[in-house]
């Protein structure tokens, strides 16, 4: 039987991992400069957590969760990171210890969606959560942090779509206005949206079905029915973003797939790169009621999640050099022992070293040195052993020298420090 990985769940092989690691490091460094601290929660949570926080009507909960029964518990592979973080925040009584908390996470999420480019069943998200600040300045700072991060990654063409969903009262009022607009066209809606009309009409705005999109033409704007406090929050957020010079687009149709949002809602869309149709790079918003609904105190919160695979598709090809490495080619058993020792000395100096101990010909070892893009090859043969030297080949300069064995590691390290890094990555 030919075993293959699960459809929509990808391997990341070492040839691609450099880009991942650089993206992750850039994310950590940006958010840590904003004083976020990492939280790691389990990949598996009680199903009930996602049903309660994401909402029964959301597509994620209705059809995309990997859920299973184990020892009498109904469990789910996390489809997103916010619910687990909020659960941990409540469970560990964090609010009682610190009034303002900034957390970030990075890890795989699972949704049984139809796989396509930019949409997978296991995918990676990096996200942030702020607990304990109800004000719009935090919303603005978070959005500004994201825009700066995209710039740093070299993703130039992004648009921040911004909306406010108001509070529960606004949602009810707007829901009624939207139903009044859609009801006369009910027969033209998709089956899902016919159902949503009674369960959760706002979700019709989120539908990609052309029939629903057409029916939503001319629908009233939620921003027109915000109450005074919601409106003041939204206006202040826009003022802060203007002050920061952070560009955004007010988009009253923006709904997004998760039901827990209140007030601020945003999505970052990219264009160009290799993105194609899956152009939502990330999104988030306020969820002022979630912590309380999960049994915690009344703590307002805001967060976002970015899709790492999509960021990688949107990032420009990257020319980051591989760190220089040394290939050591020993001829025979005694030389191999010497090669292992020299490699250890090099690594202690922080130099990556690769010993080819397969016992092949010098030619095959030098071929391997080229294949792994080594900057330097070191040959240790019978002659070198007798003379107490090693032969150092500078593969970039096509030069070679003999160095006393005792000084070999220092000589090589100096040579690498003086050299320009090699450009091409090994495959
Ligand atoms: P969400 O958790 O649905 O708000 O999504 C946040 C971000 O995660 C999206 O903007 C995407 O970049 C990414 N994302 C969501 N679902 C997937 C998926 N199935 N495959 C790849 N990325 C995804």
CSV table of C-alpha atoms and ligand atoms in Angstrom, one decimal:
chain,number,residue,atom,x,y,z
A,1,UNK,CA,0.0,0.0,0.0
A,2,UNK,CA,1.2,3.5,-0.9
A,3,UNK,CA,0.8,5.6,2.2
A,4,UNK,CA,0.3,9.3,1.6
A,5,UNK,CA,-0.3,12.3,3.8
A,6,UNK,CA,-3.8,13.4,4.5
A,7,UNK,CA,-5.3,15.6,1.8
A,8,UNK,CA,-5.0,19.3,2.6
A,9,UNK,CA,-2.3,18.7,5.2
A,10,UNK,CA,1.2,19.5,3.9
A,11,UNK,CA,4.7,18.6,4.7
A,12,UNK,CA,7.2,21.4,4.9
A,13,UNK,CA,10.6,20.0,3.7
A,14,UNK,CA,13.9,21.4,4.8
A,15,UNK,CA,14.4,23.2,1.4
A,16,UNK,CA,11.4,25.4,2.3
A,17,UNK,CA,11.9,25.7,6.0
A,18,UNK,CA,14.2,28.7,5.9
A,19,UNK,CA,11.4,31.0,4.7
A,20,UNK,CA,9.1,29.7,7.4
A,21,UNK,CA,11.7,30.2,10.1
A,22,UNK,CA,12.4,33.7,8.9
A,23,UNK,CA,8.6,34.5,8.8
A,24,UNK,CA,8.1,33.2,12.3
A,25,UNK,CA,11.2,35.0,13.7
A,26,UNK,CA,10.0,38.3,12.1
A,27,UNK,CA,6.5,37.8,13.7
A,28,UNK,CA,8.0,37.0,17.1
A,29,UNK,CA,10.3,40.0,16.9
A,30,UNK,CA,7.5,42.4,15.9
A,31,UNK,CA,5.0,41.4,18.5
A,32,UNK,CA,7.6,41.1,21.3
A,33,UNK,CA,8.6,44.7,20.6
A,34,UNK,CA,4.9,45.5,21.2
A,35,UNK,CA,5.2,43.6,24.5
A,36,UNK,CA,3.2,40.5,23.6
A,37,UNK,CA,4.2,37.3,25.3
A,38,UNK,CA,3.9,33.8,23.9
A,39,UNK,CA,1.2,31.4,25.1
A,40,UNK,CA,1.1,27.7,24.0
A,41,UNK,CA,-2.3,26.0,24.4
A,42,UNK,CA,-3.2,22.4,23.4
A,43,UNK,CA,-4.1,21.4,19.8
A,44,UNK,CA,-7.1,19.6,21.2
A,45,UNK,CA,-9.9,21.2,23.3
A,46,UNK,CA,-13.4,20.2,24.4
A,47,UNK,CA,-15.7,20.6,21.4
A,48,UNK,CA,-18.0,22.7,23.5
A,49,UNK,CA,-15.4,25.4,23.8
A,50,UNK,CA,-15.6,26.1,20.0
A,51,UNK,CA,-19.3,25.7,19.8
A,52,UNK,CA,-19.8,28.3,22.6
A,53,UNK,CA,-17.2,30.8,21.4
A,54,UNK,CA,-17.3,30.6,17.6
A,55,UNK,CA,-21.1,30.1,17.5
A,56,UNK,CA,-23.2,27.2,16.3
A,57,UNK,CA,-24.1,28.9,13.0
A,58,UNK,CA,-20.6,29.5,11.9
A,59,UNK,CA,-19.4,27.3,9.0
A,60,UNK,CA,-16.4,26.3,11.0
A,61,UNK,CA,-18.6,24.8,13.7
A,62,UNK,CA,-21.3,23.4,11.4
A,63,UNK,CA,-19.1,21.6,9.0
A,64,UNK,CA,-15.4,22.1,9.4
A,65,UNK,CA,-14.3,20.8,12.8
A,66,UNK,CA,-12.3,17.6,13.3
A,67,UNK,CA,-14.2,16.2,16.3
A,68,UNK,CA,-14.0,12.8,17.9
A,69,UNK,CA,-15.0,11.0,21.1
A,70,UNK,CA,-12.3,9.7,23.4
A,71,UNK,CA,-12.9,8.2,26.8
A,72,UNK,CA,-16.3,9.8,27.0
A,73,UNK,CA,-15.1,13.3,26.1
A,74,UNK,CA,-16.0,15.0,22.9
A,75,UNK,CA,-12.9,16.7,21.6
A,76,UNK,CA,-11.9,18.8,18.6
A,77,UNK,CA,-8.7,19.7,16.9
A,78,UNK,CA,-8.5,23.5,17.3
A,79,UNK,CA,-9.8,25.3,14.2
A,80,UNK,CA,-8.4,28.6,15.5
A,81,UNK,CA,-6.4,30.0,18.4
A,82,UNK,CA,-8.6,32.6,20.1
A,83,UNK,CA,-11.0,30.3,21.9
A,84,UNK,CA,-8.2,28.2,23.5
A,85,UNK,CA,-6.3,31.3,24.5
A,86,UNK,CA,-9.4,32.8,26.1
A,87,UNK,CA,-10.1,29.4,27.9
A,88,UNK,CA,-6.5,29.4,29.3
A,89,UNK,CA,-6.8,33.1,30.3
A,90,UNK,CA,-10.0,32.3,32.3
A,91,UNK,CA,-8.8,28.9,33.7
A,92,UNK,CA,-5.6,30.4,35.1
A,93,UNK,CA,-7.3,33.4,36.6
A,94,UNK,CA,-5.0,35.8,34.7
A,95,UNK,CA,-7.3,38.8,35.0
A,96,UNK,CA,-6.9,38.7,38.8
A,97,UNK,CA,-3.1,39.0,38.5
A,98,UNK,CA,-2.8,41.5,35.7
A,99,UNK,CA,-5.3,44.1,34.4
A,100,UNK,CA,-3.8,44.2,30.9
A,101,UNK,CA,-2.5,41.1,29.1
A,102,UNK,CA,-1.0,40.8,25.7
A,103,UNK,CA,-0.5,37.2,24.4
A,104,UNK,CA,0.6,35.8,21.1
A,105,UNK,CA,0.6,32.3,19.6
A,106,UNK,CA,1.9,30.5,16.6
A,107,UNK,CA,0.9,27.0,15.5
A,108,UNK,CA,-1.2,24.7,13.3
A,109,UNK,CA,-5.0,24.9,13.1
A,110,UNK,CA,-7.4,22.3,11.5
A,111,UNK,CA,-10.5,22.9,9.4
A,112,UNK,CA,-12.1,20.3,7.1
A,113,UNK,CA,-12.4,22.7,4.2
A,114,UNK,CA,-12.2,21.9,0.5
A,115,UNK,CA,-8.4,22.1,-0.1
A,116,UNK,CA,-7.2,24.5,-2.8
A,117,UNK,CA,-4.3,26.9,-3.2
A,118,UNK,CA,-4.0,29.0,0.0
A,119,UNK,CA,-6.7,26.9,1.7
A,120,UNK,CA,-5.7,23.8,3.6
A,121,UNK,CA,-7.0,21.4,6.2
A,122,UNK,CA,-4.0,21.9,8.5
A,123,UNK,CA,-2.7,25.4,8.2
A,124,UNK,CA,-0.6,27.7,10.4
A,125,UNK,CA,-1.7,30.8,12.1
A,126,UNK,CA,0.2,33.4,14.1
A,127,UNK,CA,-2.1,35.5,16.3
A,128,UNK,CA,-2.3,38.1,19.1
A,129,UNK,CA,-4.8,38.8,21.8
A,130,UNK,CA,-5.1,41.7,24.1
A,131,UNK,CA,-7.3,41.3,27.2
A,132,UNK,CA,-8.4,44.2,29.5
A,133,UNK,CA,-8.5,47.3,27.3
A,134,UNK,CA,-11.8,48.3,25.9
A,135,UNK,CA,-10.5,51.5,24.1
A,136,UNK,CA,-10.0,52.1,20.4
A,137,UNK,CA,-6.3,53.1,20.8
A,138,UNK,CA,-5.5,49.4,21.3
A,139,UNK,CA,-7.5,48.5,18.2
A,140,UNK,CA,-5.5,51.1,16.2
A,141,UNK,CA,-2.1,50.0,17.6
A,142,UNK,CA,-2.9,46.4,16.7
A,143,UNK,CA,-3.8,47.3,13.1
A,144,UNK,CA,-0.8,49.6,12.8
A,145,UNK,CA,1.4,46.7,14.1
A,146,UNK,CA,0.0,44.5,11.3
A,147,UNK,CA,0.6,47.0,8.6
A,148,UNK,CA,4.2,47.6,9.7
A,149,UNK,CA,4.7,43.8,9.9
A,150,UNK,CA,3.5,43.4,6.3
A,151,UNK,CA,5.9,46.2,5.1
A,152,UNK,CA,8.8,44.5,6.9
A,153,UNK,CA,8.0,41.2,5.1
A,154,UNK,CA,8.1,43.1,1.8
A,155,UNK,CA,4.3,42.5,1.1
A,156,UNK,CA,3.6,45.9,-0.3
A,157,UNK,CA,0.1,45.7,-1.6
A,158,UNK,CA,-2.2,45.1,1.3
A,159,UNK,CA,-5.5,46.7,2.1
A,160,UNK,CA,-7.0,46.9,5.6
A,161,UNK,CA,-10.7,46.5,5.5
A,162,UNK,CA,-12.4,48.0,8.5
A,163,UNK,CA,-15.9,47.7,9.9
A,164,UNK,CA,-17.8,47.9,13.2
A,165,UNK,CA,-20.4,45.3,14.1
A,166,UNK,CA,-21.5,47.3,17.1
A,167,UNK,CA,-22.8,45.6,20.3
A,168,UNK,CA,-25.5,43.1,20.7
A,169,UNK,CA,-28.3,45.7,20.3
A,170,UNK,CA,-26.9,47.0,17.1
A,171,UNK,CA,-26.6,43.5,15.7
A,172,UNK,CA,-30.3,42.8,16.4
A,173,UNK,CA,-31.4,46.1,14.9
A,174,UNK,CA,-29.2,45.6,11.9
A,175,UNK,CA,-30.2,42.0,11.5
A,176,UNK,CA,-33.8,43.1,11.3
A,177,UNK,CA,-33.0,45.8,8.6
A,178,UNK,CA,-31.0,43.2,6.6
A,179,UNK,CA,-33.8,40.7,6.8
A,180,UNK,CA,-36.2,43.4,5.6
A,181,UNK,CA,-33.9,43.9,2.6
A,182,UNK,CA,-33.4,40.2,1.8
A,183,UNK,CA,-36.8,38.7,2.6
A,184,UNK,CA,-38.4,39.9,-0.7
A,185,UNK,CA,-35.6,38.1,-2.6
A,186,UNK,CA,-35.6,35.0,-0.4
A,187,UNK,CA,-36.3,32.6,-3.3
A,188,UNK,CA,-33.2,33.8,-5.1
A,189,UNK,CA,-30.9,33.1,-2.2
A,190,UNK,CA,-28.7,30.0,-1.8
A,191,UNK,CA,-30.1,27.3,0.5
A,192,UNK,CA,-27.5,28.1,3.2
A,193,UNK,CA,-28.5,31.8,3.1
A,194,UNK,CA,-32.3,30.9,3.2
A,195,UNK,CA,-31.5,29.2,6.5
A,196,UNK,CA,-29.3,32.0,7.7
A,197,UNK,CA,-32.1,34.5,7.2
A,198,UNK,CA,-33.7,33.1,10.4
A,199,UNK,CA,-30.6,31.9,12.3
A,200,UNK,CA,-28.0,34.6,11.6
A,201,UNK,CA,-28.8,37.0,8.8
A,202,UNK,CA,-25.4,38.9,9.0
A,203,UNK,CA,-23.7,35.8,7.7
A,204,UNK,CA,-25.5,36.2,4.3
A,205,UNK,CA,-23.1,39.2,3.7
A,206,UNK,CA,-20.2,36.8,4.1
A,207,UNK,CA,-21.4,34.4,1.4
A,208,UNK,CA,-19.4,34.0,-1.8
A,209,UNK,CA,-22.4,32.5,-3.6
A,210,UNK,CA,-23.2,34.8,-6.6
A,211,UNK,CA,-26.9,34.6,-5.8
A,212,UNK,CA,-26.3,35.9,-2.3
A,213,UNK,CA,-23.9,38.5,-3.5
A,214,UNK,CA,-26.5,39.8,-5.9
A,215,UNK,CA,-29.2,39.9,-3.2
A,216,UNK,CA,-26.9,41.9,-0.9
A,217,UNK,CA,-26.5,44.6,-3.5
A,218,UNK,CA,-28.0,47.8,-2.0
A,219,UNK,CA,-28.4,46.3,1.5
A,220,UNK,CA,-28.3,48.9,4.3
A,221,UNK,CA,-25.0,49.6,6.0
A,222,UNK,CA,-24.4,48.5,9.5
A,223,UNK,CA,-22.4,51.7,10.2
A,224,UNK,CA,-25.6,53.7,9.7
A,225,UNK,CA,-27.3,51.9,12.6
A,226,UNK,CA,-24.5,51.9,15.2
A,227,UNK,CA,-25.6,53.3,18.5
A,228,UNK,CA,-23.8,56.3,20.0
A,229,UNK,CA,-21.1,54.5,22.0
A,230,UNK,CA,-20.3,52.1,19.1
A,231,UNK,CA,-20.1,55.0,16.7
A,232,UNK,CA,-17.8,56.9,19.1
A,233,UNK,CA,-15.5,53.9,19.4
A,234,UNK,CA,-15.3,53.5,15.6
A,235,UNK,CA,-14.8,57.2,14.9
A,236,UNK,CA,-12.0,57.3,17.5
A,237,UNK,CA,-10.3,54.2,16.0
A,238,UNK,CA,-10.4,55.9,12.6
A,239,UNK,CA,-8.9,59.1,14.1
A,240,UNK,CA,-6.0,57.2,15.7
A,241,UNK,CA,-5.3,55.3,12.4
A,242,UNK,CA,-5.3,58.7,10.6
A,243,UNK,CA,-2.9,60.1,13.2
A,244,UNK,CA,-0.6,57.1,12.6
A,245,UNK,CA,-0.9,57.4,8.9
A,246,UNK,CA,-2.0,53.8,8.7
A,247,UNK,CA,-4.2,53.3,5.5
A,248,UNK,CA,-7.5,51.5,5.8
A,249,UNK,CA,-10.7,51.1,3.9
A,250,UNK,CA,-14.1,51.4,5.6
A,251,UNK,CA,-16.0,48.4,4.4
A,252,UNK,CA,-19.5,48.1,5.9
A,253,UNK,CA,-20.0,44.7,4.2
A,254,UNK,CA,-17.1,43.0,6.1
A,255,UNK,CA,-18.5,40.3,8.4
A,256,UNK,CA,-16.0,37.4,8.6
A,257,UNK,CA,-16.7,33.8,9.5
A,258,UNK,CA,-16.6,33.9,13.3
A,259,UNK,CA,-19.6,35.0,15.3
A,260,UNK,CA,-17.9,36.3,18.4
A,261,UNK,CA,-16.9,39.7,17.2
A,262,UNK,CA,-18.2,43.0,18.7
A,263,UNK,CA,-17.5,46.5,17.5
A,264,UNK,CA,-14.2,46.6,15.6
A,265,UNK,CA,-13.7,44.1,12.8
A,266,UNK,CA,-10.8,44.1,10.3
A,267,UNK,CA,-9.3,42.0,7.5
A,268,UNK,CA,-6.1,42.4,5.7
A,269,UNK,CA,-6.2,41.5,2.0
A,270,UNK,CA,-3.3,41.2,-0.2
A,271,UNK,CA,-2.9,41.2,-4.0
A,272,UNK,CA,0.0,40.0,-6.1
A,273,UNK,CA,2.5,37.5,-5.2
A,274,UNK,CA,1.2,34.0,-5.7
A,275,UNK,CA,-2.0,34.5,-3.7
A,276,UNK,CA,-4.8,34.1,-6.2
A,277,UNK,CA,-8.3,34.0,-4.9
A,278,UNK,CA,-7.4,33.3,-1.3
A,279,UNK,CA,-6.4,36.9,-0.7
A,280,UNK,CA,-7.3,37.2,3.0
A,281,UNK,CA,-4.0,37.3,4.8
A,282,UNK,CA,-5.4,37.7,8.2
A,283,UNK,CA,-8.1,39.3,10.2
A,284,UNK,CA,-9.5,39.9,13.6
A,285,UNK,CA,-11.5,42.1,15.8
A,286,UNK,CA,-12.9,42.8,19.2
A,287,UNK,CA,-14.7,40.1,21.2
A,288,UNK,CA,-15.7,42.0,24.3
A,289,UNK,CA,-18.0,39.3,25.6
A,290,UNK,CA,-16.1,36.1,25.0
A,291,UNK,CA,-14.2,35.9,28.3
A,292,UNK,CA,-17.3,36.4,30.3
A,293,UNK,CA,-19.2,33.8,28.2
A,294,UNK,CA,-16.5,31.3,29.0
A,295,UNK,CA,-17.1,31.8,32.7
A,296,UNK,CA,-14.5,34.5,33.3
A,297,UNK,CA,-14.8,38.1,34.5
A,298,UNK,CA,-16.0,40.9,32.3
A,299,UNK,CA,-12.8,41.5,30.4
A,300,UNK,CA,-12.9,43.2,26.9
A,301,UNK,CA,-10.6,41.6,24.3
A,302,UNK,CA,-9.3,42.1,20.8
A,303,UNK,CA,-7.2,39.8,18.6
A,304,UNK,CA,-6.2,38.7,15.1
A,305,UNK,CA,-4.8,35.7,13.3
A,306,UNK,CA,-2.6,35.6,10.2
A,307,UNK,CA,-2.4,32.6,7.8
A,308,UNK,CA,1.3,31.8,7.5
A,309,UNK,CA,0.9,29.8,4.2
A,310,UNK,CA,-0.8,32.8,2.6
A,311,UNK,CA,1.9,35.2,3.9
A,312,UNK,CA,4.5,32.9,2.3
A,313,UNK,CA,2.6,33.0,-1.0
A,314,UNK,CA,2.5,36.8,-0.8
A,315,UNK,CA,6.1,37.4,0.3
A,316,UNK,CA,8.6,38.2,-2.5
A,317,UNK,CA,11.1,35.5,-3.3
A,318,UNK,CA,13.8,35.8,-0.7
A,319,UNK,CA,17.5,36.0,-1.3
A,320,UNK,CA,18.5,35.4,2.3
A,321,UNK,CA,21.9,33.6,2.2
A,322,UNK,CA,22.4,30.2,3.8
A,323,UNK,CA,24.9,30.4,6.7
A,324,UNK,CA,28.3,29.3,5.4
A,325,UNK,CA,29.2,25.6,6.0
A,326,UNK,CA,32.3,23.5,5.8
A,327,UNK,CA,32.4,20.1,4.1
A,328,UNK,CA,35.1,17.7,5.5
A,329,UNK,CA,36.3,15.0,3.2
A,330,UNK,CA,38.4,12.3,5.0
A,331,UNK,CA,40.2,9.5,3.2
A,332,UNK,CA,40.3,6.3,5.3
A,333,UNK,CA,39.4,5.4,8.9
A,334,UNK,CA,42.2,7.4,10.7
A,335,UNK,CA,41.4,10.5,8.7
A,336,UNK,CA,37.7,10.0,9.5
A,337,UNK,CA,38.4,10.1,13.2
A,338,UNK,CA,40.4,13.3,12.6
A,339,UNK,CA,37.5,14.7,10.6
A,340,UNK,CA,35.0,14.1,13.4
A,341,UNK,CA,37.3,15.9,15.8
A,342,UNK,CA,37.8,18.9,13.5
A,343,UNK,CA,34.1,19.1,12.9
A,344,UNK,CA,33.5,19.3,16.6
A,345,UNK,CA,36.1,22.0,17.0
A,346,UNK,CA,34.4,24.0,14.2
A,347,UNK,CA,31.0,23.7,15.7
A,348,UNK,CA,32.3,25.0,19.0
A,349,UNK,CA,33.4,28.1,17.1
A,350,UNK,CA,29.8,28.3,15.7
A,351,UNK,CA,30.7,27.0,12.2
A,352,UNK,CA,28.3,24.4,10.6
A,353,UNK,CA,30.3,21.4,9.5
A,354,UNK,CA,29.4,18.3,7.5
A,355,UNK,CA,31.6,15.2,7.6
A,356,UNK,CA,31.2,12.9,4.6
A,357,UNK,CA,32.1,9.6,6.3
A,358,UNK,CA,30.7,7.3,3.7
A,359,UNK,CA,34.2,6.3,2.5
A,360,UNK,CA,33.8,7.4,-1.1
A,361,UNK,CA,36.3,8.9,-3.6
A,362,UNK,CA,37.6,12.4,-3.2
A,363,UNK,CA,35.7,13.3,-6.3
A,364,UNK,CA,32.4,12.2,-4.9
A,365,UNK,CA,33.0,14.1,-1.6
A,366,UNK,CA,33.8,17.3,-3.5
A,367,UNK,CA,30.6,16.8,-5.5
A,368,UNK,CA,28.7,16.6,-2.3
A,369,UNK,CA,30.5,19.8,-0.9
A,370,UNK,CA,29.2,21.6,-4.0
A,371,UNK,CA,25.7,20.1,-3.6
A,372,UNK,CA,25.4,21.4,-0.1
A,373,UNK,CA,26.8,24.8,-1.1
A,374,UNK,CA,29.7,24.5,1.2
A,375,UNK,CA,31.9,27.6,1.3
A,376,UNK,CA,35.0,25.6,2.2
A,377,UNK,CA,36.0,21.9,1.8
A,378,UNK,CA,38.6,20.3,4.0
A,379,UNK,CA,40.5,17.3,2.6
A,380,UNK,CA,42.3,15.0,5.1
A,381,UNK,CA,44.2,12.2,3.3
A,382,UNK,CA,47.2,10.0,4.1
A,383,UNK,CA,49.7,12.8,3.1
A,384,UNK,CA,48.0,15.3,5.4
A,385,UNK,CA,47.9,12.8,8.2
A,386,UNK,CA,51.7,12.2,7.9
A,387,UNK,CA,52.5,16.0,7.7
A,388,UNK,CA,50.1,16.9,10.5
A,389,UNK,CA,48.2,19.3,8.2
A,390,UNK,CA,44.8,19.6,6.5
A,391,UNK,CA,44.1,20.9,3.0
A,392,UNK,CA,41.6,23.8,2.9
A,393,UNK,CA,39.8,24.5,-0.4
A,394,UNK,CA,38.1,27.8,-0.7
A,395,UNK,CA,35.3,26.7,-3.1
A,396,UNK,CA,34.2,30.3,-3.9
A,397,UNK,CA,37.7,31.7,-4.6
A,398,UNK,CA,39.0,28.5,-6.1
A,399,UNK,CA,42.0,28.8,-3.9
A,400,UNK,CA,43.6,26.2,-1.6
A,401,UNK,CA,46.1,26.2,1.3
A,402,UNK,CA,47.6,23.7,3.7
A,403,UNK,CA,47.2,24.5,7.4
A,404,UNK,CA,48.7,22.8,10.4
A,405,UNK,CA,46.0,20.5,11.9
A,406,UNK,CA,46.2,22.2,15.3
A,407,UNK,CA,45.3,25.5,13.8
A,408,UNK,CA,42.8,24.2,11.2
A,409,UNK,CA,39.6,25.2,13.0
A,410,UNK,CA,40.7,28.8,13.7
A,411,UNK,CA,42.1,29.2,10.1
A,412,UNK,CA,38.8,28.0,8.6
A,413,UNK,CA,36.7,30.2,10.9
A,414,UNK,CA,38.8,33.3,10.0
A,415,UNK,CA,38.4,32.5,6.4
A,416,UNK,CA,34.6,32.2,6.6
A,417,UNK,CA,34.3,35.4,8.7
A,418,UNK,CA,36.2,37.3,6.0
A,419,UNK,CA,34.2,35.8,3.1
A,420,UNK,CA,31.0,37.1,1.7
A,421,UNK,CA,28.1,34.6,2.5
A,422,UNK,CA,27.3,32.2,-0.3
A,423,UNK,CA,24.1,33.2,-2.2
A,424,UNK,CA,22.5,30.0,-3.2
A,425,UNK,CA,20.6,27.7,-0.9
A,426,UNK,CA,21.3,24.0,-0.9
A,427,UNK,CA,18.4,21.8,-2.2
B,1,LIG,P1,-9.8,33.2,10.5
B,1,LIG,O1,-9.3,32.4,11.7
B,1,LIG,O2,-10.9,32.5,9.8
B,1,LIG,O3,-10.2,34.6,10.9
B,1,LIG,O4,-8.7,33.3,9.5
B,1,LIG,C1,-7.5,34.1,9.7
B,1,LIG,C2,-6.5,33.8,8.6
B,1,LIG,O5,-6.1,32.5,8.6
B,1,LIG,C3,-7.1,34.0,7.2
B,1,LIG,O6,-7.1,35.3,6.8
B,1,LIG,C4,-6.2,33.1,6.4
B,1,LIG,O7,-5.0,33.8,6.1
B,1,LIG,C5,-5.9,32.0,7.3
B,1,LIG,N1,-6.7,30.8,7.1
B,1,LIG,C6,-8.0,30.6,7.5
B,1,LIG,N2,-8.4,29.4,7.0
B,1,LIG,C7,-7.4,28.9,6.3
B,1,LIG,C8,-7.2,27.6,5.6
B,1,LIG,N3,-8.1,26.7,5.6
B,1,LIG,N4,-6.0,27.4,5.0
B,1,LIG,C9,-5.0,28.4,5.0
B,1,LIG,N5,-5.1,29.5,5.7
B,1,LIG,C10,-6.3,29.8,6.3
